[in-house]
Coordinates of C-alpha atoms and ligand atoms in Angstrom, one line a residue:
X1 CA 12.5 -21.3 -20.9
X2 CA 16.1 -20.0 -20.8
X3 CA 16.1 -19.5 -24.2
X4 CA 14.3 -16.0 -23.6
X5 CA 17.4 -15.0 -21.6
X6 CA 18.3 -13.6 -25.0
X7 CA 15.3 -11.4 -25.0
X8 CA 17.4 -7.9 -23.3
X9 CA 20.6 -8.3 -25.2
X10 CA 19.3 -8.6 -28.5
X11 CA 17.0 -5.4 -27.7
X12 CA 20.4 -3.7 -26.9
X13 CA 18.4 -3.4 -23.1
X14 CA 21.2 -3.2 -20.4
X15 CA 20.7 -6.0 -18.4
X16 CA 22.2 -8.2 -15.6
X17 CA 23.1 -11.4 -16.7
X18 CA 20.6 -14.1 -15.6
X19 CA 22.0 -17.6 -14.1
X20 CA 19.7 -20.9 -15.6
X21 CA 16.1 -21.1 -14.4
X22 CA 16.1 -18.3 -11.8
X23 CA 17.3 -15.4 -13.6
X24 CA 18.3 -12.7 -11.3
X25 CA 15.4 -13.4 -8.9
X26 CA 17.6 -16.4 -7.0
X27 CA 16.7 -15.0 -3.4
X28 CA 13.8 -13.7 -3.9
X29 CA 12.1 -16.8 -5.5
X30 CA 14.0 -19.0 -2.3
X31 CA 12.4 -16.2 -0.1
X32 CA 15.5 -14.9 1.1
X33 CA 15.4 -11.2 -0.2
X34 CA 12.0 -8.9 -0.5
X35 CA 11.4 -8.3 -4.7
X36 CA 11.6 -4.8 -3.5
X37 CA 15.5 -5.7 -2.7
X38 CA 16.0 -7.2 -5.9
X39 CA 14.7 -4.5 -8.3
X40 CA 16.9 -2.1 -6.1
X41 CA 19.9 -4.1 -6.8
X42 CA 19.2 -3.8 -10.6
X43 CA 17.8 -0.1 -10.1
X44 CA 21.6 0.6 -8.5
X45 CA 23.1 -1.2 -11.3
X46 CA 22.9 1.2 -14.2
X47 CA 22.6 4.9 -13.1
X48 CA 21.3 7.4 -15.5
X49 CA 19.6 4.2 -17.9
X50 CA 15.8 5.4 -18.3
X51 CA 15.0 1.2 -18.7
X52 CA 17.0 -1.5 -17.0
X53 CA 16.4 -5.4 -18.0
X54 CA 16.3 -8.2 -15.8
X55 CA 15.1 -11.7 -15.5
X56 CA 12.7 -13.0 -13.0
X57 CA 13.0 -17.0 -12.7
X58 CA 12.4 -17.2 -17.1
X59 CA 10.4 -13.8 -17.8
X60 CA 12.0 -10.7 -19.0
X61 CA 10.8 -7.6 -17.0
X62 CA 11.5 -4.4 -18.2
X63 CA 12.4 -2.0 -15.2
X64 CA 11.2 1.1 -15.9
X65 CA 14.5 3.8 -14.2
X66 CA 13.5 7.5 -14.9
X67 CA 10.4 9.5 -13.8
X68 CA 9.9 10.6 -18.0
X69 CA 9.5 6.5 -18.7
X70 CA 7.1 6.5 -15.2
X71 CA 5.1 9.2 -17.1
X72 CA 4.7 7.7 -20.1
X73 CA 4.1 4.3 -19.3
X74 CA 1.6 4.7 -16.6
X75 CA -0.3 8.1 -17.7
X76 CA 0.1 9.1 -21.1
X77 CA 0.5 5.9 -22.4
X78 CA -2.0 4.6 -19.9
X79 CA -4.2 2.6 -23.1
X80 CA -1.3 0.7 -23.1
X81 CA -0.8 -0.2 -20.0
X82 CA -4.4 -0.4 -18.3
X83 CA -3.8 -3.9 -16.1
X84 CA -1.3 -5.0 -13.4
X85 CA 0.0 -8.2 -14.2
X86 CA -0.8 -9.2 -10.4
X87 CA -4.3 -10.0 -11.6
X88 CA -5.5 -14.2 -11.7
X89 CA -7.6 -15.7 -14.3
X90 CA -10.9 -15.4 -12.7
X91 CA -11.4 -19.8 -13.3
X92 CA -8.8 -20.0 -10.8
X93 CA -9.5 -17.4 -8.3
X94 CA -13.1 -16.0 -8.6
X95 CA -12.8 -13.6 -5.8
X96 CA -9.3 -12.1 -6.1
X97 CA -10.0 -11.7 -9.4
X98 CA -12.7 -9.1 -9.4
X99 CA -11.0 -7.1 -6.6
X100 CA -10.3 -3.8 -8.3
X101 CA -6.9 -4.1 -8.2
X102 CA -7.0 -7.3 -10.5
X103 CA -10.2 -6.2 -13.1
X104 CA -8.4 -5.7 -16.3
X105 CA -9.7 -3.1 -18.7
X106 CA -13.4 -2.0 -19.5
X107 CA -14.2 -3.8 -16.5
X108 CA -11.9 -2.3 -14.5
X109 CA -13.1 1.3 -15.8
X110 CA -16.9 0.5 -15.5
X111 CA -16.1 -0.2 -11.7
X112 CA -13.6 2.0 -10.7
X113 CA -15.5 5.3 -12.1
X114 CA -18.8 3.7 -10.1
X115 CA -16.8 3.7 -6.6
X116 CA -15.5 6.9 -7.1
X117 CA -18.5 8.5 -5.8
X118 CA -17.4 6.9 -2.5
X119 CA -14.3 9.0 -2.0
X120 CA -15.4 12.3 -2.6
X121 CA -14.4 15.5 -0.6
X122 CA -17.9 15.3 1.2
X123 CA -18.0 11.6 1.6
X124 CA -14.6 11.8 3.8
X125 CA -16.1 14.3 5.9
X126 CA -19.3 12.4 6.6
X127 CA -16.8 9.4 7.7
X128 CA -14.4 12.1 10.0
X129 CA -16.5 10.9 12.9
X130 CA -16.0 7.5 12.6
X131 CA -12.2 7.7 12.0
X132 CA -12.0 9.9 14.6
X133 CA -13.7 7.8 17.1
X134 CA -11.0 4.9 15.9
X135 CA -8.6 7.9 17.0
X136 CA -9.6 8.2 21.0
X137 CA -10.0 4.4 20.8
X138 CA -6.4 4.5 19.9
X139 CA -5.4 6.5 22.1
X140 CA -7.3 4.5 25.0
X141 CA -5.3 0.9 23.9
X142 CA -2.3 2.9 24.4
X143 CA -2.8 4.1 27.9
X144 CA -4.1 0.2 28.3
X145 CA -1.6 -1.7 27.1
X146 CA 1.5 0.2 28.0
X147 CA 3.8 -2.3 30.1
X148 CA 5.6 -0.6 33.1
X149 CA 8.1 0.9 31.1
X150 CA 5.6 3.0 28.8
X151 CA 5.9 0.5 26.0
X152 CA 4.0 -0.9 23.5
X153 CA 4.2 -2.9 20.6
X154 CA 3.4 -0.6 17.7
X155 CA 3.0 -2.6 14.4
X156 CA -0.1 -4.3 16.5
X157 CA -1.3 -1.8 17.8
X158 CA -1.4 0.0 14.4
X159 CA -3.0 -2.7 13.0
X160 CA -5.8 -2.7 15.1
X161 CA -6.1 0.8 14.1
X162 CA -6.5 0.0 10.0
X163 CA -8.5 -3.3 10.9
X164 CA -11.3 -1.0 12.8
X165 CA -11.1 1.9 10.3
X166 CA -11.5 -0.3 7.5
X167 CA -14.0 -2.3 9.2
X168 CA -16.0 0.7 10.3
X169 CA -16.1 2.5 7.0
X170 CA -15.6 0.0 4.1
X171 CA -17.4 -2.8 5.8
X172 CA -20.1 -1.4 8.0
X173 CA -19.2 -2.8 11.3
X174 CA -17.1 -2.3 14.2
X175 CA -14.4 -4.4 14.3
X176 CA -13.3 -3.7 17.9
X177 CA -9.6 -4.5 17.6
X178 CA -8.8 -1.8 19.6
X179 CA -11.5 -2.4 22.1
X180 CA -9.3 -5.7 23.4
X181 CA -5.8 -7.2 24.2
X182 CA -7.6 -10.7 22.6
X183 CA -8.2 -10.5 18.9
X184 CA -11.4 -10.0 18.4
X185 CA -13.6 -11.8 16.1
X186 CA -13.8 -9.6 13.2
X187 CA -9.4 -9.1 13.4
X188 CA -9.5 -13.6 13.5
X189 CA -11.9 -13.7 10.2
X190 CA -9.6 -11.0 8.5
X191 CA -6.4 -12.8 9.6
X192 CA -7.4 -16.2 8.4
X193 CA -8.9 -14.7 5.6
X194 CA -6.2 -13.1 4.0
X195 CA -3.4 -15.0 5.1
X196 CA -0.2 -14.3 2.9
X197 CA 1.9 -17.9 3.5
X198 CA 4.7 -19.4 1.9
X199 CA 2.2 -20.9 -0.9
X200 CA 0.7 -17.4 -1.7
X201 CA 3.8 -15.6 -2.0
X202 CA 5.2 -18.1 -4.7
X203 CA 1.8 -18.3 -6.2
X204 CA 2.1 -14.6 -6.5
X205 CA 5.1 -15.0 -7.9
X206 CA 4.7 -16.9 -10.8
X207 CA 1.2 -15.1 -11.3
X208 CA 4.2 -11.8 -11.8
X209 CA 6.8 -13.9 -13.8
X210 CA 5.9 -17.1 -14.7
X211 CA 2.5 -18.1 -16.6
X212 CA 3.7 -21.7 -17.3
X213 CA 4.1 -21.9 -13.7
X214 CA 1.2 -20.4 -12.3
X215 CA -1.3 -22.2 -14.7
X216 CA 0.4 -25.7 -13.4
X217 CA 0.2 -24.4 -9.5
X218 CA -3.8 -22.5 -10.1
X219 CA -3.2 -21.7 -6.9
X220 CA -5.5 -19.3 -6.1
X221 CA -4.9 -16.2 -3.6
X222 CA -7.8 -16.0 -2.1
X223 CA -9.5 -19.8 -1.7
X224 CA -12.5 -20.5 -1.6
X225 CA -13.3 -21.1 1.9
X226 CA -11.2 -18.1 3.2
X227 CA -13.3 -15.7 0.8
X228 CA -16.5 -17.7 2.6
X229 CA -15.4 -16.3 6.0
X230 CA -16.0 -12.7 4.7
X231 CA -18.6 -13.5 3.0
X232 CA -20.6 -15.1 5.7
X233 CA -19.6 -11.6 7.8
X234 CA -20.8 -9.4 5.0
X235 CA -24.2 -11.4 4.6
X236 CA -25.0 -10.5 8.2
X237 CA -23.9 -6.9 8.1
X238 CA -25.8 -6.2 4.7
X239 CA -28.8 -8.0 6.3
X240 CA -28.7 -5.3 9.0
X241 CA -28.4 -2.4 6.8
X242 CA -30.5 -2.8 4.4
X243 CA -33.1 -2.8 6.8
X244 CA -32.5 0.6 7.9
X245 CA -32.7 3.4 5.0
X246 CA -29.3 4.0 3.5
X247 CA -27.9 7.1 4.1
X248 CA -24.5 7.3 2.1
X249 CA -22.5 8.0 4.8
X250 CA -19.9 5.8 4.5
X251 CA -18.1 3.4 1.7
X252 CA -19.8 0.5 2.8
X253 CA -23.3 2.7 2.1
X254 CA -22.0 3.6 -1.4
X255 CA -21.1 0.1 -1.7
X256 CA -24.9 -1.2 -1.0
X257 CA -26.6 1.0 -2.7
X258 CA -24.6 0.5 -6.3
X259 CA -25.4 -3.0 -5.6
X260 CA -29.1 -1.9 -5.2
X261 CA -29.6 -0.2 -7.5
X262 CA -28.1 -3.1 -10.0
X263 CA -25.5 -1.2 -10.8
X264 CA -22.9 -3.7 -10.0
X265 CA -24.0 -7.6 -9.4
X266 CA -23.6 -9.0 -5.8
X267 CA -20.1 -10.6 -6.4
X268 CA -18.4 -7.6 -7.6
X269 CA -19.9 -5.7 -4.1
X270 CA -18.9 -8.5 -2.1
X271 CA -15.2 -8.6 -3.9
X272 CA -15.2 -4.7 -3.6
X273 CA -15.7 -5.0 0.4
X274 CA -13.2 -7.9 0.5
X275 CA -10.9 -5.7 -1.7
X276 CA -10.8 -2.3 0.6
X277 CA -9.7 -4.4 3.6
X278 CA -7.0 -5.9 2.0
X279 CA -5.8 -2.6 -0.2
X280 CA -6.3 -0.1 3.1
X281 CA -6.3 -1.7 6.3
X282 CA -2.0 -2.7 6.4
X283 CA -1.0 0.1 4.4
X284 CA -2.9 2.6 6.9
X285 CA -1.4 0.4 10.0
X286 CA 2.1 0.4 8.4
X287 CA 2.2 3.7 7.3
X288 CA 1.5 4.9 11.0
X289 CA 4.1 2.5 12.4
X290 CA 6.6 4.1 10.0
X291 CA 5.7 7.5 10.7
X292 CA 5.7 7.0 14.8
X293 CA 9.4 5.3 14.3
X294 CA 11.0 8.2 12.3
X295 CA 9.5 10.8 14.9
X296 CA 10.5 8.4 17.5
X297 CA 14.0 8.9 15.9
X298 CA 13.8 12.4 15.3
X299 CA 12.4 13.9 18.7
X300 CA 13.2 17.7 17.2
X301 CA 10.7 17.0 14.4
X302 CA 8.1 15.4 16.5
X303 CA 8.5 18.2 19.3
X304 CA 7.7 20.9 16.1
X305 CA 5.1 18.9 15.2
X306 CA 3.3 18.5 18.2
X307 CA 3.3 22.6 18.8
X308 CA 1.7 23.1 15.3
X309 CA -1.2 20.6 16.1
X310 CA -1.6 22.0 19.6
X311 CA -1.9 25.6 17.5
X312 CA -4.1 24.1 15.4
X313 CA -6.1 22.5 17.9
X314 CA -6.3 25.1 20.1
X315 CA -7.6 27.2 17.0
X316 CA -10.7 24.7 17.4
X317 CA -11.9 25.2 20.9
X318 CA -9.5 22.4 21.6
X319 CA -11.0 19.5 19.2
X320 CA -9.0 17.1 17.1
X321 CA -11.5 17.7 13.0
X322 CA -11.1 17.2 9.7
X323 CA -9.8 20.0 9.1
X324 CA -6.8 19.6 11.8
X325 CA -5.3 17.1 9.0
X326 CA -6.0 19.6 6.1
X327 CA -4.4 22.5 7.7
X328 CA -1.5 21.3 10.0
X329 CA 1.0 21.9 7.3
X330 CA 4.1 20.3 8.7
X331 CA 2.0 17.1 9.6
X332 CA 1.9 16.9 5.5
X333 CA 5.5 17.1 5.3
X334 CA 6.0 14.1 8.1
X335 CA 3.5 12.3 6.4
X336 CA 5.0 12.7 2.7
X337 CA 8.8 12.2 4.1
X338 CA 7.2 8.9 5.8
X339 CA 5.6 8.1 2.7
X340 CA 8.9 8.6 0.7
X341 CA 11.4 6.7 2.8
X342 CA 9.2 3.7 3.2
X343 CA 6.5 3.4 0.5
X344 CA 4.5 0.1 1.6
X345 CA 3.9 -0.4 -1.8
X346 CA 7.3 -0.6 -2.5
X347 CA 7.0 -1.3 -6.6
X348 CA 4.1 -0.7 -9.0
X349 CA 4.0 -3.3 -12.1
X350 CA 1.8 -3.0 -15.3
X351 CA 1.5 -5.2 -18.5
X352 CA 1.6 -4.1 -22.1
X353 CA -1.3 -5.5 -23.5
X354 CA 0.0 -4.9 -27.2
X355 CA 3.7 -4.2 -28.5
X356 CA 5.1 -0.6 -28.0
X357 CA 8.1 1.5 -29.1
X358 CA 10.2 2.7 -25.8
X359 CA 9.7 6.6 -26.2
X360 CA 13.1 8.1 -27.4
X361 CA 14.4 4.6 -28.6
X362 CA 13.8 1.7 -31.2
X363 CA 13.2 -1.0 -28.5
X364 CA 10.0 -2.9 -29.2
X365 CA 8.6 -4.2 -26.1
X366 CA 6.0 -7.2 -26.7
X367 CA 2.3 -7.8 -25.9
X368 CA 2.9 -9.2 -22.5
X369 CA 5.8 -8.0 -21.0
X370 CA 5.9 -7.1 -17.4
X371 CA 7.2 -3.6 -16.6
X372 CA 7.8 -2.8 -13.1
X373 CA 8.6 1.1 -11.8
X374 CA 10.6 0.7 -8.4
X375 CA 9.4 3.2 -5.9
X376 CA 11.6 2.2 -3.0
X377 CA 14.7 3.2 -4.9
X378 CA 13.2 6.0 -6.8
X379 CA 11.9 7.8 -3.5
X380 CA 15.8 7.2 -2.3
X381 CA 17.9 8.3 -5.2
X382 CA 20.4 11.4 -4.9
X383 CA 18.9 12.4 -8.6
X384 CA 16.0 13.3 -6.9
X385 CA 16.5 13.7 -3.5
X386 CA 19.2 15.2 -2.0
X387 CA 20.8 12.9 1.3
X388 CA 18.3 10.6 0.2
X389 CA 18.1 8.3 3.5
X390 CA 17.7 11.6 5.7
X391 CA 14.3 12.0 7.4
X392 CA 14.0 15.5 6.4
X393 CA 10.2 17.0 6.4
X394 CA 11.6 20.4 5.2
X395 CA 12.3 19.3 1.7
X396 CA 8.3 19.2 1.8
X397 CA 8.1 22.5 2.7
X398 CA 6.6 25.0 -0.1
X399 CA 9.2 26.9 -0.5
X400 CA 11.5 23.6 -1.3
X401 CA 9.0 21.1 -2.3
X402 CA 9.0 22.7 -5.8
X403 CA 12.8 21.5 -6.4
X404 CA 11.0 17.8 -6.1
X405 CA 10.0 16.6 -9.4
X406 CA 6.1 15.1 -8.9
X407 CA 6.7 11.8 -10.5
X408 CA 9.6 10.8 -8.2
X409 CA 7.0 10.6 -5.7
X410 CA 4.6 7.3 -6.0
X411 CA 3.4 6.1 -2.9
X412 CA 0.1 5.7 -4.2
X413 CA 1.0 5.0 -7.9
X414 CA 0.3 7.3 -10.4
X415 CA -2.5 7.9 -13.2
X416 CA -6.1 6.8 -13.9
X417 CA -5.2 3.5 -12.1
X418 CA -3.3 5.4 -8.6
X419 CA -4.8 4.6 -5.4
X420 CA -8.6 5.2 -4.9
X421 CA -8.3 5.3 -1.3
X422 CA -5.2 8.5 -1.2
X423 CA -7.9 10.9 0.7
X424 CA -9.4 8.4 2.4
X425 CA -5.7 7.1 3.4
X426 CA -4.5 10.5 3.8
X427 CA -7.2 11.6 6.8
X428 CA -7.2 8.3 8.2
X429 CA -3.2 8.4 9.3
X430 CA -2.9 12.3 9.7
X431 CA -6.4 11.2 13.0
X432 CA -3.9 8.6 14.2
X433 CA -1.1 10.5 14.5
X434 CA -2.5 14.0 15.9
X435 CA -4.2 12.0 18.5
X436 CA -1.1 10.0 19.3
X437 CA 1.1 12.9 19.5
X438 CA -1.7 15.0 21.3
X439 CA -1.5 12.5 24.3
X440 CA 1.9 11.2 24.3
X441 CA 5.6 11.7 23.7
X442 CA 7.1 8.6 21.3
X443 CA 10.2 7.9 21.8
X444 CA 12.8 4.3 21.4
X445 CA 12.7 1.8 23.6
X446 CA 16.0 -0.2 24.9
X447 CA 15.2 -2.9 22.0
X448 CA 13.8 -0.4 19.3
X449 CA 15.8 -0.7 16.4
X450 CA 17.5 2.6 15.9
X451 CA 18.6 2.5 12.3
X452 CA 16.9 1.9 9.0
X453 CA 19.8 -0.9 8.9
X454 CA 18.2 -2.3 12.4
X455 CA 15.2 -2.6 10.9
X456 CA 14.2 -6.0 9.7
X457 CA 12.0 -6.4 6.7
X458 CA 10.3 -9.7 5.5
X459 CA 11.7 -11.1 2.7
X460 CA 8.3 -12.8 1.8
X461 CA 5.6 -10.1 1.7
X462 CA 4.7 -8.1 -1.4
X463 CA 4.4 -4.9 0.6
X464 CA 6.9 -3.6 3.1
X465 CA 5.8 -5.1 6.1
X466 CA 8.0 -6.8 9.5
X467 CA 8.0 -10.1 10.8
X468 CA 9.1 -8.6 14.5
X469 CA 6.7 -6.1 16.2
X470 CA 8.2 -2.7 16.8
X471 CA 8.5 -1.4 20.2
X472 CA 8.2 2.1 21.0
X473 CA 7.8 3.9 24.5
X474 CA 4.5 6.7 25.0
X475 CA 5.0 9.1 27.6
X476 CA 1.4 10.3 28.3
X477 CA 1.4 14.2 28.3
Ligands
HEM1 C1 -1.1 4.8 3.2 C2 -2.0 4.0 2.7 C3 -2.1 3.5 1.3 C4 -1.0 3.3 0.4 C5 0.4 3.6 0.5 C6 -1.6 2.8 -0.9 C7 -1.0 2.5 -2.0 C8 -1.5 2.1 -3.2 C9 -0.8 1.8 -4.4 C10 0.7 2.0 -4.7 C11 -1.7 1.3 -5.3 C12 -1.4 0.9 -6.8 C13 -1.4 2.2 -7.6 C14 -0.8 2.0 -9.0 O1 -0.6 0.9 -9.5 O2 -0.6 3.0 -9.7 C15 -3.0 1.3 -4.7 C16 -4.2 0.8 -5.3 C17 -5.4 0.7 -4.6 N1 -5.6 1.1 -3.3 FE1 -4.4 2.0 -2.0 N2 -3.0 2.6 -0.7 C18 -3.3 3.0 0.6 C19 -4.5 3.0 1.2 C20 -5.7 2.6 0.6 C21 -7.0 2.7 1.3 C22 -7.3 3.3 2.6 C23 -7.9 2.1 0.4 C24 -9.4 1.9 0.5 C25 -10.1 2.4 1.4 C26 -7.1 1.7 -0.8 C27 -7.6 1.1 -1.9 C28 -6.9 0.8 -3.1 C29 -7.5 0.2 -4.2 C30 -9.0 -0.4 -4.3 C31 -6.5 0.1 -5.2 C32 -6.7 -0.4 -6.6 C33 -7.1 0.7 -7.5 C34 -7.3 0.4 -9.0 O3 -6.7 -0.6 -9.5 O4 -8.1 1.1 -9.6 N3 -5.8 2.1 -0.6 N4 -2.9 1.7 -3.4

């Protein structure tokens, strides 16, 4: 397998150079450093290179450096580059593998454009309620769980949060995390359910880098009796709905009724369901943590903040809406500058599913190569951010957000195949935190890390995620 550690230098790709069997991916395949770390390291390596080479374990992957490649690769080329390569042969992981993330292709499209309809404009409104009910509840675990000096562990408690959103909306049943200190039943089924271990992260791995590999290990993601513990929690929910007439009003209804109406078969609903807890429930939660911590850390922006929402609020006889999170402007800006500084899908990767020409260049790329765009270190270069680690909502302000260049901002990908669940995502975490910062002042507690340096990231997950809880102190108001 070595013998492809040719593959950049005769391409005249700059590269690193790759050590036998593990390429440049040593720590990360041991477990020791988050891919996320790794591509940054090669990212960092050759400033102002629009493509960077590198090897993970035997596979060339092309890292794709400037916003023009982003935009040709992933939207005007899209034809090109339809499918993630995180996607398992469906023999090995029937589930997994129908999860719209993972459909390749004409499937992929046939699917995708059907659950659109469950994301509209109106469709968001009709599911305000039920996000904003997850919003008191919020608020109520806070004032619960607080220990006598104000503090709480956050990631939980944000993860409650995207575990009863999700499982309100997407899944048609209340998941009463919040409701509890104990998980509750619906939180255990999830958490055994889509447990991301040792085995799945290397299986993930070599589903990413190594085919050889990952056809030896068929290991799938998603086994067979986790998927059955969803399942068995869907039968009973869709038992219960479809009794009653459906009314559309939230994804799980949309869901249903395309199943219905034989639009899609009962596997690819059941996978769909499965699919918007795992896509939206941790990136809500983690996006919220990250968002509390930098206003936690930045008391001047959270005290602006909280006088624009009361503004806003007070606008509206005093009620938390919709419409708070569509027109409390410099909630955007905290949102986006959360977003930037810590994308929770901290890379994007795509497969070229026939050979192609680098724009500008005579590099051929083959059928099959992995390309990987590496938002984490795009969002925090100089090039396109000035005093790039800086928490700074005003560079999203209108009168400077035009300096930004769109495509060096991807938190939700970019393209026919970005993030379904942006709006959805969008009103969910701007609820969260106008409630929070309606009712309480955030601020760090004695052992709250005070420094992106502080912070400690897991070297194991795919997304950005942290192995130890975050605490942070709410003063009620
Ligand atoms: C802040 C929260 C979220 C973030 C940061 C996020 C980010 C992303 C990213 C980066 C992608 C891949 C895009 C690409 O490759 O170009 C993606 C795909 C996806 N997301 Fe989200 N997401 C979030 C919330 C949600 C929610 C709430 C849902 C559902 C309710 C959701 C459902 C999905 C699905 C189904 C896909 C696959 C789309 C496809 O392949 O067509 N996401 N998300």
């Amino acid at each position: 397998s070595t013998l492809r550690y040719g593959t950049w230098r005769k391409k005249g790709v700059p590269h690193l150079t790759p050590v036998p069997l593990f390429g440049n991916a040593t720590l990360s395949i041991l477990q020791r450093e988050a891919l996320f770390g790794m591509l940054d390291r090669v990212y960092r390596h050759f400033p102002g290179q629009p493509y960077a080479g590198f090897y993970a374990g035997p596979s060339p992957v092309l890292l794709v450096r400037s916003v023009e490649a982003v935009k040709n690769m992933l939207v005007k080329d899209f034809n090109v580059f339809p499918n993630h390569k995180l996607s398992p042969a469906p023999q090995y992981d029937e589930v997994f593998s129908k999860f719209l993330f993972c459909l390749p292709g004409e499937q992929w499209k046939d699917v995708r454009t059907k659950m659109t309809s469950a994301f509209t404009s109106g469709q968001l409104k009709a599911m305000y309620p039920s996000v904003k009910a997850m919003g008191e509840d919020l608020v109520r675990n806070i004032k619960q769980h607080r220990d006598k000096n104000g503090v709480i562990p956050v990631s939980n408690t944000c993860t409650r949060y995207g575990l009863d959103v999700i499982a309100r909306c997407a899944f048609g049943i209340d998941g009463g995390a919040l409701k509890t200190r104990e998980p509750s039943p619906y939180m255990k089924a999830v958490g055994e359910a889509f447990r991301f271990g040792v085995s799945e992260s290397l299986a993930s791995f070599a589903l990413l880098f190594s085919p050889l590999l990952y056809h030896v290990l068929r290991y799938p993601l998603l086994k067979e009796w986790r998927s059955a513990i969803i399942r068995n929690l869907l039968l009973q929910t869709s038992e219960v709905r479809e009794k009653a007439p459906l009314v559309n009003k939230d994804i799980f209804d949309k869901l249903l009724t395309l199943k219905q109406n034989g639009s899609v078969s009962y596997d690819v609903f059941e996978a769909q369901v499965m699919s918007m807890q795992v896509a939206g429930s941790e990136s809500t939660a983690s996006t919220v943590m990250f968002a509390l911590w930098m206003l936690a850390r930045h008391p001047e922006c959270q005290e602006k903040l909280r006088a624009e929402l009361r503004e806003t609020v007070g606008n509206n006889g005093g009620e938390i809406s919709y419409e708070t999170g569509q027109d409390t402007k410099y909630l955007d800006m905290v949102m986006k500058e959360t977003l930037r500084l810590w994308p929770v899908m901290p890379w994007l990767d795509r497969v070229a599913t026939q050979d192609y020409v680098l724009p500008d260049s005579d590099i051929k790329i083959e059928k099959g190569t992995v390309v990987m765009v590496p938002v984490y270190s795009i969002h925090r270069d100089p090039e396109h951010y000035a005093d790039p680690d800086k928490f700074d909502p005003e560079r999203w302000a209108p009168e400077n957000a035009d300096n930004i260049n769109k495509l060096a901002f991807l938190p939700f990908g970019t393209g026919p195949r970005a993030c379904i669940g942006l709006r959805f995502a969008d009103m969910s975490v701007k609820s969260a935190l106008s409630h929070i910062l309606l009712n309480f002042r955030v601020s760090l507690a004695a052992d709250s890390p005070a420094s992106d340096a502080e912070l400690q990231i897991c070297p194991r997950s795919f997304i950005i995620t942290i192995p130890k809880d975050l605490p942070l102190s709410f003063e009620p108001l």
